[in-house]
């Protein structure tokens, strides 16, 4: 059996050497307590909280401040006041700021990666890869800012010109999860600023240090006061106020389907624009003609990389009967070789789950699976390590399509294997879900790969790759309960059509 494929969240691409800017020790990345950034200045909060290190609960990452409704409104009002000037700024100014953010992130990716690993529990290679990808995303949006957003349209009348342009919306509320606190924030903030909008950024409460580090870098990029604002706190106060405030023109959220549904109801009532990127119960199909070793590696990476805490993770492994037993045996053998330990420890394959609520949720679903009759083949228990942390042994079940562990999003290192009679049955099982984020298949058949690509009811499809093998510069919208709203320039801008005579 060959070596395990390294678990890496985000693919990174070759780039030129990174200049060593803003690495002077007098410019620290971030320091506790982690504060809000509002209207160009750092502010304390109404209350404080603690960001814990899931690998070592006795070594917290630091304290952070929480905003109340008043501070949230202040950030929104600052963004609203800055919008008039910023919306008229040149594309080059926007590009320069975004490029500066990306450059510093790449120069400090080792610091950012270590911070991310400590706060969220991703292994250090995974965390550094995400920090690198976040820097690259900002640079991609620097280039996007320079693109012409004008589209000439031929008029049916003589001597009439028609031009279609895109203009910024105003204040955009950005609400991000802890699962990829740098890369998802980079994609949303980068897009908003590239298109001339102002931002009020609310990160997940369990990743405040990563958010504050990002805000620190943004604060040095030359943006006018109010263009970018960071407010930390609970969804019940800060998130709810961002969604309800009439000065916020659009909301972009990545989170659970339940949260997304509540956001949509409130925002739609006041006709605000909404973009929702929500959960998944992603299928990974293995046909009898697949390269079995490659399929096992892809399933292992897709289901258990980053402790399975990715919206694109493979939660349902749908395997044709002819190869079911050898596939399961090979996957079990590789699972048994994985090292679950401190995220910063060399050789760790899987770090801890992100927080206490996640650990409790995973343990509860293990019990639910067993109570419903699913067969637990591996793991599913809390682990003890040298440090106190949220360590969970990756779980593998054999189950039935009606089991809750095969239908409900768990968002962790727990996968269930389902038997399929043939390709048609496998496709049916893959589509038998309320979600539609991504789907994968392993097969040597070109015709079946093409058929699956067309008929899988998901926004993303991978063929002979893990379901997590996606790239942020490509469209990534889901279907059904996994997503709502546009993900491209159509979301971040408003169309204006001009008719000109003479």
Tab-separated table of C-alpha atoms in Angstrom:
chain	number	residue	atom	x	y	z
A	1	UNK	CA	0.000	0.000	0.000
A	2	UNK	CA	1.420	3.356	-1.010
A	3	UNK	CA	1.851	6.393	1.228
A	4	UNK	CA	-1.161	8.426	2.237
A	5	UNK	CA	-1.942	11.460	0.138
A	6	UNK	CA	-1.333	14.552	2.297
A	7	UNK	CA	-4.515	16.209	3.512
A	8	UNK	CA	-4.420	19.721	2.049
A	9	UNK	CA	-7.495	21.941	1.896
A	10	UNK	CA	-6.637	24.376	-0.841
A	11	UNK	CA	-4.445	23.767	-3.898
A	12	UNK	CA	-1.598	26.237	-4.193
A	13	UNK	CA	0.089	27.231	-7.396
A	14	UNK	CA	3.644	28.275	-8.197
A	15	UNK	CA	4.345	31.959	-7.804
A	16	UNK	CA	7.290	34.321	-7.836
A	17	UNK	CA	9.268	34.900	-4.619
A	18	UNK	CA	7.223	36.939	-2.167
A	19	UNK	CA	8.667	40.283	-1.083
A	20	UNK	CA	9.244	40.528	2.660
A	21	UNK	CA	6.911	43.433	3.362
A	22	UNK	CA	5.408	44.276	6.739
A	23	UNK	CA	7.399	41.593	8.529
A	24	UNK	CA	9.155	44.021	10.825
A	25	UNK	CA	8.643	42.893	14.440
A	26	UNK	CA	7.226	46.361	15.144
A	27	UNK	CA	4.271	45.371	12.933
A	28	UNK	CA	2.851	42.327	14.765
A	29	UNK	CA	0.354	40.173	12.966
A	30	UNK	CA	-2.202	40.283	15.782
A	31	UNK	CA	-2.242	40.500	19.573
A	32	UNK	CA	-4.776	39.584	22.242
A	33	UNK	CA	-7.294	40.963	22.987
A	34	UNK	CA	-8.473	40.815	19.373
A	35	UNK	CA	-10.419	43.996	18.667
A	36	UNK	CA	-12.975	45.350	16.215
A	37	UNK	CA	-11.833	47.468	13.290
A	38	UNK	CA	-14.412	50.200	12.634
A	39	UNK	CA	-14.073	53.298	10.467
A	40	UNK	CA	-10.298	53.009	10.250
A	41	UNK	CA	-9.646	52.464	13.981
A	42	UNK	CA	-9.381	49.647	16.499
A	43	UNK	CA	-12.086	49.463	19.162
A	44	UNK	CA	-12.826	47.483	22.283
A	45	UNK	CA	-16.187	45.806	22.718
A	46	UNK	CA	-19.184	45.597	24.978
A	47	UNK	CA	-18.113	42.183	26.314
A	48	UNK	CA	-15.216	39.765	25.868
A	49	UNK	CA	-14.781	36.105	25.072
A	50	UNK	CA	-11.955	33.577	24.792
A	51	UNK	CA	-10.746	31.832	21.646
A	52	UNK	CA	-9.669	28.332	22.666
A	53	UNK	CA	-7.033	26.184	21.020
A	54	UNK	CA	-8.800	22.895	20.191
A	55	UNK	CA	-5.452	21.062	20.305
A	56	UNK	CA	-4.612	22.362	23.782
A	57	UNK	CA	-7.372	23.826	25.926
A	58	UNK	CA	-4.797	24.924	28.495
A	59	UNK	CA	-3.169	27.230	25.918
A	60	UNK	CA	-5.946	29.535	24.644
A	61	UNK	CA	-5.305	31.597	21.537
A	62	UNK	CA	-6.405	34.780	23.308
A	63	UNK	CA	-9.290	37.012	24.308
A	64	UNK	CA	-11.503	38.803	21.826
A	65	UNK	CA	-14.088	41.552	22.113
A	66	UNK	CA	-17.748	41.215	21.211
A	67	UNK	CA	-19.821	43.948	19.618
A	68	UNK	CA	-23.351	44.905	20.569
A	69	UNK	CA	-26.042	46.343	18.317
A	70	UNK	CA	-24.722	49.887	18.792
A	71	UNK	CA	-21.222	49.012	17.585
A	72	UNK	CA	-22.609	46.969	14.730
A	73	UNK	CA	-24.687	49.926	13.582
A	74	UNK	CA	-21.616	52.182	13.889
A	75	UNK	CA	-19.671	49.906	11.548
A	76	UNK	CA	-22.542	49.821	9.057
A	77	UNK	CA	-22.918	53.606	9.163
A	78	UNK	CA	-19.170	54.041	8.618
A	79	UNK	CA	-19.317	51.794	5.577
A	80	UNK	CA	-22.357	53.641	4.260
A	81	UNK	CA	-20.607	57.004	4.655
A	82	UNK	CA	-17.479	55.736	2.870
A	83	UNK	CA	-19.371	54.257	-0.055
A	84	UNK	CA	-19.920	57.441	-2.068
A	85	UNK	CA	-16.209	58.156	-2.415
A	86	UNK	CA	-15.121	54.540	-2.697
A	87	UNK	CA	-17.678	53.642	-5.354
A	88	UNK	CA	-16.191	56.362	-7.576
A	89	UNK	CA	-12.554	55.390	-6.909
A	90	UNK	CA	-10.512	54.195	-9.849
A	91	UNK	CA	-10.213	50.512	-10.629
A	92	UNK	CA	-6.463	50.839	-10.212
A	93	UNK	CA	-6.879	52.050	-6.630
A	94	UNK	CA	-9.021	49.049	-5.789
A	95	UNK	CA	-6.559	46.715	-7.491
A	96	UNK	CA	-3.573	48.198	-5.672
A	97	UNK	CA	-5.223	47.735	-2.274
A	98	UNK	CA	-6.204	44.137	-2.974
A	99	UNK	CA	-2.767	43.338	-4.340
A	100	UNK	CA	-1.147	44.782	-1.216
A	101	UNK	CA	-3.355	42.596	0.990
A	102	UNK	CA	-2.476	39.506	-1.024
A	103	UNK	CA	1.227	40.308	-0.985
A	104	UNK	CA	1.395	40.670	2.789
A	105	UNK	CA	-0.677	37.530	3.333
A	106	UNK	CA	1.707	35.525	1.167
A	107	UNK	CA	4.737	37.045	2.914
A	108	UNK	CA	3.261	36.070	6.290
A	109	UNK	CA	1.604	32.807	5.346
A	110	UNK	CA	3.686	30.831	7.850
A	111	UNK	CA	2.501	33.088	10.694
A	112	UNK	CA	-1.068	32.985	9.435
A	113	UNK	CA	-0.938	29.214	9.005
A	114	UNK	CA	0.314	28.669	12.532
A	115	UNK	CA	-2.386	30.956	13.931
A	116	UNK	CA	-5.083	29.190	11.929
A	117	UNK	CA	-3.848	25.762	13.052
A	118	UNK	CA	-3.961	26.864	16.695
A	119	UNK	CA	-7.420	28.412	16.466
A	120	UNK	CA	-9.310	25.967	14.235
A	121	UNK	CA	-7.318	22.743	14.577
A	122	UNK	CA	-6.268	22.174	10.977
A	123	UNK	CA	-2.899	20.512	10.635
A	124	UNK	CA	-0.086	22.969	9.983
A	125	UNK	CA	0.327	21.975	6.298
A	126	UNK	CA	-3.431	22.362	5.728
A	127	UNK	CA	-3.524	25.691	7.558
A	128	UNK	CA	-0.505	27.098	5.697
A	129	UNK	CA	-2.020	25.987	2.390
A	130	UNK	CA	-5.214	27.878	3.254
A	131	UNK	CA	-3.281	31.025	4.195
A	132	UNK	CA	-1.406	30.803	0.896
A	133	UNK	CA	-4.610	30.339	-1.034
A	134	UNK	CA	-6.214	33.317	0.710
A	135	UNK	CA	-3.340	35.545	-0.376
A	136	UNK	CA	-3.668	34.275	-3.925
A	137	UNK	CA	-7.402	34.955	-3.896
A	138	UNK	CA	-6.831	38.613	-3.006
A	139	UNK	CA	-4.372	38.893	-5.889
A	140	UNK	CA	-6.883	37.297	-8.256
A	141	UNK	CA	-9.443	39.917	-7.262
A	142	UNK	CA	-6.838	42.640	-7.768
A	143	UNK	CA	-6.759	41.547	-11.403
A	144	UNK	CA	-10.552	41.268	-11.466
A	145	UNK	CA	-10.870	44.889	-10.345
A	146	UNK	CA	-9.151	46.018	-13.553
A	147	UNK	CA	-11.507	44.197	-15.874
A	148	UNK	CA	-13.942	46.348	-17.850
A	149	UNK	CA	-17.488	45.860	-16.595
A	150	UNK	CA	-19.087	47.319	-19.716
A	151	UNK	CA	-20.887	45.313	-22.374
A	152	UNK	CA	-21.945	46.996	-25.626
A	153	UNK	CA	-25.286	45.858	-27.024
A	154	UNK	CA	-26.315	46.384	-30.623
A	155	UNK	CA	-29.364	48.647	-30.995
A	156	UNK	CA	-32.188	47.841	-33.381
A	157	UNK	CA	-32.330	51.562	-34.239
A	158	UNK	CA	-29.927	53.613	-36.274
A	159	UNK	CA	-27.639	56.096	-34.485
A	160	UNK	CA	-28.383	54.645	-31.039
A	161	UNK	CA	-25.723	53.193	-28.764
A	162	UNK	CA	-26.534	50.861	-25.887
A	163	UNK	CA	-24.045	50.284	-23.085
A	164	UNK	CA	-24.532	47.912	-20.161
A	165	UNK	CA	-22.382	48.665	-17.120
A	166	UNK	CA	-22.128	47.230	-13.614
A	167	UNK	CA	-22.058	49.504	-10.593
A	168	UNK	CA	-21.338	48.676	-6.933
A	169	UNK	CA	-24.263	48.009	-4.609
A	170	UNK	CA	-23.234	49.775	-1.395
A	171	UNK	CA	-22.643	48.179	1.992
A	172	UNK	CA	-22.182	44.393	1.909
A	173	UNK	CA	-22.510	42.328	5.081
A	174	UNK	CA	-20.142	39.349	5.020
A	175	UNK	CA	-20.700	36.489	7.474
A	176	UNK	CA	-18.175	33.660	7.394
A	177	UNK	CA	-17.673	30.281	9.124
A	178	UNK	CA	-14.783	28.904	11.166
A	179	UNK	CA	-14.165	26.034	8.744
A	180	UNK	CA	-12.018	28.098	6.353
A	181	UNK	CA	-11.679	31.435	8.152
A	182	UNK	CA	-9.077	32.951	5.825
A	183	UNK	CA	-9.936	31.570	2.381
A	184	UNK	CA	-13.703	32.094	2.507
A	185	UNK	CA	-13.262	35.581	3.951
A	186	UNK	CA	-10.729	36.388	1.228
A	187	UNK	CA	-13.112	35.286	-1.511
A	188	UNK	CA	-15.999	37.386	-0.202
A	189	UNK	CA	-14.070	40.480	0.908
A	190	UNK	CA	-11.951	40.435	-2.238
A	191	UNK	CA	-15.000	40.271	-4.490
A	192	UNK	CA	-16.853	43.008	-2.600
A	193	UNK	CA	-13.949	45.471	-2.696
A	194	UNK	CA	-12.957	44.658	-6.285
A	195	UNK	CA	-16.439	45.689	-7.404
A	196	UNK	CA	-16.410	48.942	-5.411
A	197	UNK	CA	-18.488	47.967	-2.394
A	198	UNK	CA	-17.850	48.649	1.298
A	199	UNK	CA	-17.672	45.780	3.771
A	200	UNK	CA	-18.911	44.942	7.252
A	201	UNK	CA	-17.267	41.630	8.115
A	202	UNK	CA	-18.594	39.328	10.862
A	203	UNK	CA	-16.483	36.180	11.343
A	204	UNK	CA	-17.447	33.062	13.265
A	205	UNK	CA	-17.108	33.520	17.016
A	206	UNK	CA	-14.686	30.601	17.259
A	207	UNK	CA	-12.193	32.140	14.808
A	208	UNK	CA	-11.705	35.747	15.997
A	209	UNK	CA	-7.889	35.696	15.921
A	210	UNK	CA	-7.802	34.755	12.234
A	211	UNK	CA	-10.305	37.524	11.480
A	212	UNK	CA	-8.332	40.090	13.470
A	213	UNK	CA	-5.101	39.070	11.726
A	214	UNK	CA	-6.780	39.526	8.354
A	215	UNK	CA	-8.165	42.902	9.436
A	216	UNK	CA	-4.700	43.960	10.562
A	217	UNK	CA	-3.332	43.267	7.086
A	218	UNK	CA	-6.282	44.997	5.397
A	219	UNK	CA	-5.738	48.054	7.619
A	220	UNK	CA	-2.310	48.586	6.031
A	221	UNK	CA	-3.501	48.347	2.413
A	222	UNK	CA	-4.418	52.018	1.953
A	223	UNK	CA	-8.204	51.702	1.946
A	224	UNK	CA	-10.152	54.812	3.057
A	225	UNK	CA	-11.662	54.657	6.543
A	226	UNK	CA	-14.980	52.830	6.539
A	227	UNK	CA	-14.440	50.780	3.392
A	228	UNK	CA	-13.605	47.712	5.475
A	229	UNK	CA	-14.956	47.072	8.976
A	230	UNK	CA	-14.611	44.086	11.300
A	231	UNK	CA	-17.191	43.417	14.029
A	232	UNK	CA	-16.978	40.260	16.121
A	233	UNK	CA	-19.689	38.708	18.222
A	234	UNK	CA	-22.631	36.364	18.199
A	235	UNK	CA	-24.946	35.713	15.322
A	236	UNK	CA	-27.860	36.518	17.621
A	237	UNK	CA	-26.680	40.116	18.020
A	238	UNK	CA	-24.118	41.105	15.392
A	239	UNK	CA	-25.225	38.809	12.578
A	240	UNK	CA	-28.895	39.504	13.147
A	241	UNK	CA	-28.318	43.266	13.069
A	242	UNK	CA	-26.263	43.152	9.874
A	243	UNK	CA	-29.041	41.235	8.147
A	244	UNK	CA	-31.788	43.560	9.392
A	245	UNK	CA	-30.116	46.978	9.016
A	246	UNK	CA	-31.650	48.837	6.028
A	247	UNK	CA	-28.281	50.402	5.121
A	248	UNK	CA	-26.892	46.972	4.219
A	249	UNK	CA	-27.604	46.424	0.537
A	250	UNK	CA	-26.485	42.802	0.325
A	251	UNK	CA	-25.575	39.892	2.588
A	252	UNK	CA	-23.168	37.090	1.724
A	253	UNK	CA	-23.214	34.195	4.170
A	254	UNK	CA	-21.484	30.850	4.366
A	255	UNK	CA	-23.004	28.709	7.081
A	256	UNK	CA	-25.595	26.088	7.872
A	257	UNK	CA	-28.831	25.616	5.949
A	258	UNK	CA	-30.800	26.563	9.067
A	259	UNK	CA	-28.951	29.862	9.473
A	260	UNK	CA	-29.195	30.578	5.761
A	261	UNK	CA	-32.948	30.076	5.797
A	262	UNK	CA	-33.385	32.594	8.623
A	263	UNK	CA	-31.133	35.126	6.892
A	264	UNK	CA	-33.065	34.782	3.649
A	265	UNK	CA	-36.421	35.391	5.325
A	266	UNK	CA	-35.283	38.586	7.046
A	267	UNK	CA	-33.335	39.967	4.078
A	268	UNK	CA	-36.061	39.178	1.549
A	269	UNK	CA	-38.618	41.018	3.652
A	270	UNK	CA	-36.707	44.253	3.035
A	271	UNK	CA	-35.619	43.274	-0.516
A	272	UNK	CA	-31.920	43.085	0.249
A	273	UNK	CA	-29.758	41.014	-2.044
A	274	UNK	CA	-28.689	37.648	-0.592
A	275	UNK	CA	-25.996	35.099	-1.401
A	276	UNK	CA	-26.025	31.898	0.655
A	277	UNK	CA	-23.437	29.133	0.594
A	278	UNK	CA	-24.702	26.409	2.871
A	279	UNK	CA	-24.190	22.763	3.707
A	280	UNK	CA	-23.978	19.492	1.883
A	281	UNK	CA	-24.300	15.751	2.266
A	282	UNK	CA	-22.003	15.070	-0.611
A	283	UNK	CA	-21.951	11.728	-2.434
A	284	UNK	CA	-18.796	10.043	-3.706
A	285	UNK	CA	-19.562	7.204	-6.107
A	286	UNK	CA	-17.164	4.317	-6.750
A	287	UNK	CA	-18.030	2.121	-9.721
A	288	UNK	CA	-16.801	-1.427	-10.266
A	289	UNK	CA	-14.465	-0.338	-13.066
A	290	UNK	CA	-12.698	2.330	-10.951
A	291	UNK	CA	-9.021	2.295	-10.067
A	292	UNK	CA	-9.612	0.987	-6.550
A	293	UNK	CA	-6.445	2.405	-4.978
A	294	UNK	CA	-7.158	5.842	-6.438
A	295	UNK	CA	-10.786	5.673	-5.331
A	296	UNK	CA	-9.803	4.790	-1.760
A	297	UNK	CA	-7.297	7.648	-1.606
A	298	UNK	CA	-9.862	10.090	-3.001
A	299	UNK	CA	-12.496	8.927	-0.509
A	300	UNK	CA	-10.032	9.136	2.381
A	301	UNK	CA	-9.024	12.693	1.502
A	302	UNK	CA	-12.530	13.821	0.667
A	303	UNK	CA	-14.164	12.417	3.792
A	304	UNK	CA	-11.503	12.950	6.455
A	305	UNK	CA	-9.192	15.777	5.383
A	306	UNK	CA	-9.437	18.788	7.709
A	307	UNK	CA	-11.266	16.444	10.092
A	308	UNK	CA	-14.156	16.323	7.619
A	309	UNK	CA	-15.054	19.918	8.506
A	310	UNK	CA	-15.539	21.164	4.976
A	311	UNK	CA	-18.778	21.820	3.138
A	312	UNK	CA	-17.373	19.836	0.188
A	313	UNK	CA	-16.446	16.765	2.267
A	314	UNK	CA	-17.543	13.326	1.051
A	315	UNK	CA	-20.109	12.219	3.620
A	316	UNK	CA	-21.749	9.399	1.636
A	317	UNK	CA	-19.507	6.830	-0.053
A	318	UNK	CA	-21.689	5.024	-2.594
A	319	UNK	CA	-19.932	1.870	-3.801
A	320	UNK	CA	-21.010	-0.644	-6.435
A	321	UNK	CA	-21.547	-4.105	-4.925
A	322	UNK	CA	-18.871	-5.795	-7.028
A	323	UNK	CA	-16.118	-3.789	-5.297
A	324	UNK	CA	-17.857	-2.980	-2.014
A	325	UNK	CA	-15.931	-5.393	0.226
A	326	UNK	CA	-12.417	-4.668	-1.117
A	327	UNK	CA	-13.101	-0.918	-1.067
A	328	UNK	CA	-14.255	-0.969	2.550
A	329	UNK	CA	-11.339	-3.172	3.630
A	330	UNK	CA	-8.785	-0.894	1.967
A	331	UNK	CA	-10.378	2.237	3.419
A	332	UNK	CA	-10.420	0.707	6.916
A	333	UNK	CA	-6.732	-0.180	6.608
A	334	UNK	CA	-5.800	3.362	5.649
A	335	UNK	CA	-7.958	4.878	8.367
A	336	UNK	CA	-6.151	2.756	10.940
A	337	UNK	CA	-2.844	4.331	9.868
A	338	UNK	CA	-3.947	7.936	10.337
A	339	UNK	CA	-2.463	9.914	13.203
A	340	UNK	CA	-4.936	12.078	15.145
A	341	UNK	CA	-3.054	14.551	17.298
A	342	UNK	CA	-2.083	18.163	18.010
A	343	UNK	CA	-2.469	20.280	14.885
A	344	UNK	CA	1.095	21.622	15.177
A	345	UNK	CA	2.721	18.238	15.790
A	346	UNK	CA	4.840	16.926	12.940
A	347	UNK	CA	3.271	13.851	11.381
A	348	UNK	CA	-0.295	14.586	12.416
A	349	UNK	CA	-2.735	13.585	9.669
A	350	UNK	CA	-5.897	14.862	11.346
A	351	UNK	CA	-6.082	17.524	14.013
A	352	UNK	CA	-8.841	17.982	16.585
A	353	UNK	CA	-12.364	18.987	15.684
A	354	UNK	CA	-12.857	22.722	16.012
A	355	UNK	CA	-14.753	23.113	19.261
A	356	UNK	CA	-16.665	21.387	22.053
A	357	UNK	CA	-19.993	21.626	20.243
A	358	UNK	CA	-18.540	19.833	17.215
A	359	UNK	CA	-17.126	17.038	19.349
A	360	UNK	CA	-20.436	16.536	21.155
A	361	UNK	CA	-22.291	16.550	17.824
A	362	UNK	CA	-20.030	13.871	16.356
A	363	UNK	CA	-20.354	11.625	19.401
A	364	UNK	CA	-24.135	12.039	19.322
A	365	UNK	CA	-24.314	10.994	15.675
A	366	UNK	CA	-22.203	7.916	16.374
A	367	UNK	CA	-24.828	6.869	18.938
A	368	UNK	CA	-27.650	7.689	16.516
A	369	UNK	CA	-26.049	5.591	13.791
A	370	UNK	CA	-25.635	2.605	16.090
A	371	UNK	CA	-29.175	2.930	17.442
A	372	UNK	CA	-30.578	2.891	13.894
A	373	UNK	CA	-28.666	-0.263	13.027
A	374	UNK	CA	-25.721	1.092	11.052
A	375	UNK	CA	-22.510	-0.910	11.443
A	376	UNK	CA	-19.616	1.037	12.982
A	377	UNK	CA	-16.433	-0.253	11.362
A	378	UNK	CA	-13.900	2.191	12.750
A	379	UNK	CA	-13.478	4.960	15.303
A	380	UNK	CA	-16.243	7.171	16.585
A	381	UNK	CA	-14.768	7.762	20.040
A	382	UNK	CA	-13.107	10.661	21.820
A	383	UNK	CA	-9.331	10.286	22.064
A	384	UNK	CA	-6.911	11.312	24.800
A	385	UNK	CA	-3.621	12.869	23.820
A	386	UNK	CA	-0.733	14.571	25.621
A	387	UNK	CA	-2.722	17.812	25.673
A	388	UNK	CA	-6.382	18.350	26.515
A	389	UNK	CA	-8.215	18.845	23.255
A	390	UNK	CA	-11.181	17.933	21.100
A	391	UNK	CA	-9.691	14.786	19.556
A	392	UNK	CA	-12.075	12.420	17.780
A	393	UNK	CA	-11.203	9.157	16.071
A	394	UNK	CA	-12.541	9.290	12.483
A	395	UNK	CA	-15.681	7.172	12.142
A	396	UNK	CA	-16.642	4.863	9.290
A	397	UNK	CA	-20.087	3.266	9.090
A	398	UNK	CA	-21.825	0.892	6.729
A	399	UNK	CA	-25.410	2.057	6.589
A	400	UNK	CA	-28.635	2.372	4.659
A	401	UNK	CA	-29.907	5.393	2.699
A	402	UNK	CA	-32.673	6.070	5.238
A	403	UNK	CA	-30.322	6.314	8.223
A	404	UNK	CA	-29.930	9.792	9.678
A	405	UNK	CA	-26.146	9.585	9.399
A	406	UNK	CA	-26.697	9.186	5.638
A	407	UNK	CA	-29.142	12.097	5.338
A	408	UNK	CA	-28.238	14.844	7.817
A	409	UNK	CA	-25.181	17.048	7.592
A	410	UNK	CA	-22.746	16.174	10.400
A	411	UNK	CA	-19.756	18.278	9.284
A	412	UNK	CA	-17.026	16.130	10.714
A	413	UNK	CA	-14.847	13.048	10.231
A	414	UNK	CA	-17.746	10.624	9.904
A	415	UNK	CA	-18.607	8.886	6.645
A	416	UNK	CA	-21.145	6.212	5.787
A	417	UNK	CA	-20.694	3.637	3.025
A	418	UNK	CA	-23.789	2.695	1.007
A	419	UNK	CA	-24.168	-0.273	-1.371
A	420	UNK	CA	-25.273	0.367	-4.960
A	421	UNK	CA	-26.554	-2.363	-7.278
A	422	UNK	CA	-25.262	-0.664	-10.432
A	423	UNK	CA	-24.502	2.782	-11.905
A	424	UNK	CA	-28.158	3.792	-12.218
A	425	UNK	CA	-28.784	2.902	-8.574
A	426	UNK	CA	-25.633	4.784	-7.523
A	427	UNK	CA	-26.784	7.907	-9.373
A	428	UNK	CA	-30.200	7.665	-7.728
A	429	UNK	CA	-28.595	7.415	-4.273
A	430	UNK	CA	-26.282	10.317	-5.045
A	431	UNK	CA	-29.216	12.564	-5.932
A	432	UNK	CA	-31.417	11.351	-3.062
A	433	UNK	CA	-30.680	14.299	-0.779
A	434	UNK	CA	-32.028	17.755	-0.031
A	435	UNK	CA	-28.533	19.143	-0.658
A	436	UNK	CA	-26.753	19.775	-3.936
A	437	UNK	CA	-23.308	21.208	-3.302
A	438	UNK	CA	-20.949	18.692	-4.879
A	439	UNK	CA	-20.734	15.101	-6.070
A	440	UNK	CA	-17.847	12.885	-7.143
A	441	UNK	CA	-17.378	9.691	-9.099
A	442	UNK	CA	-14.498	7.296	-9.718
A	443	UNK	CA	-14.744	5.339	-12.964
A	444	UNK	CA	-12.720	4.419	-16.030
A	445	UNK	CA	-15.806	4.797	-18.239
A	446	UNK	CA	-15.844	8.048	-20.192
A	447	UNK	CA	-19.529	7.641	-21.036
A	448	UNK	CA	-20.532	7.156	-17.392
A	449	UNK	CA	-18.343	10.044	-16.288
A	450	UNK	CA	-20.054	12.278	-18.843
A	451	UNK	CA	-23.490	11.022	-17.843
A	452	UNK	CA	-22.762	11.602	-14.150
A	453	UNK	CA	-21.428	15.099	-14.835
A	454	UNK	CA	-24.669	15.976	-16.594
A	455	UNK	CA	-27.144	14.232	-14.278
A	456	UNK	CA	-25.651	14.709	-10.817
A	457	UNK	CA	-27.875	17.281	-9.116
A	458	UNK	CA	-25.078	19.434	-7.714
A	459	UNK	CA	-23.235	22.615	-8.518
A	460	UNK	CA	-19.798	20.962	-8.416
A	461	UNK	CA	-18.770	17.619	-9.888
A	462	UNK	CA	-15.419	15.859	-9.559
A	463	UNK	CA	-14.330	12.867	-11.642
A	464	UNK	CA	-11.567	10.623	-10.287
A	465	UNK	CA	-10.800	13.314	-7.701
A	466	UNK	CA	-11.899	13.962	-4.111
A	467	UNK	CA	-15.043	16.067	-3.788
A	468	UNK	CA	-12.865	18.612	-1.976
A	469	UNK	CA	-10.597	19.155	-5.009
A	470	UNK	CA	-12.131	22.525	-5.913
A	471	UNK	CA	-10.537	25.881	-6.658
A	472	UNK	CA	-11.830	29.260	-5.528
A	473	UNK	CA	-11.315	31.110	-8.802
A	474	UNK	CA	-13.846	28.839	-10.508
A	475	UNK	CA	-17.637	29.132	-9.998
A	476	UNK	CA	-18.722	27.134	-6.985
A	477	UNK	CA	-22.439	27.539	-6.471
A	478	UNK	CA	-24.530	24.670	-5.197
A	479	UNK	CA	-28.142	23.672	-5.777
A	480	UNK	CA	-31.208	22.789	-3.723
A	481	UNK	CA	-30.666	23.453	0.011
A	482	UNK	CA	-26.933	24.057	-0.474
A	483	UNK	CA	-27.033	27.520	-2.006
A	484	UNK	CA	-29.077	30.552	-2.942
A	485	UNK	CA	-28.229	33.506	-5.157
A	486	UNK	CA	-25.541	34.306	-7.697
A	487	UNK	CA	-21.859	33.802	-6.926
A	488	UNK	CA	-20.308	35.996	-9.641
A	489	UNK	CA	-20.314	39.708	-10.493
A	490	UNK	CA	-24.095	39.566	-10.804
A	491	UNK	CA	-24.331	39.408	-7.017
A	492	UNK	CA	-21.789	42.117	-6.177
A	493	UNK	CA	-23.035	44.711	-8.674
A	494	UNK	CA	-26.170	46.313	-10.101
A	495	UNK	CA	-26.711	46.519	-13.859
A	496	UNK	CA	-27.260	49.879	-15.551
A	497	UNK	CA	-28.273	50.082	-19.214
A	498	UNK	CA	-27.722	53.392	-21.010
A	499	UNK	CA	-29.247	54.421	-24.369
A	500	UNK	CA	-27.355	57.193	-26.138
A	501	UNK	CA	-28.313	59.124	-29.270
A	502	UNK	CA	-26.274	61.639	-31.242
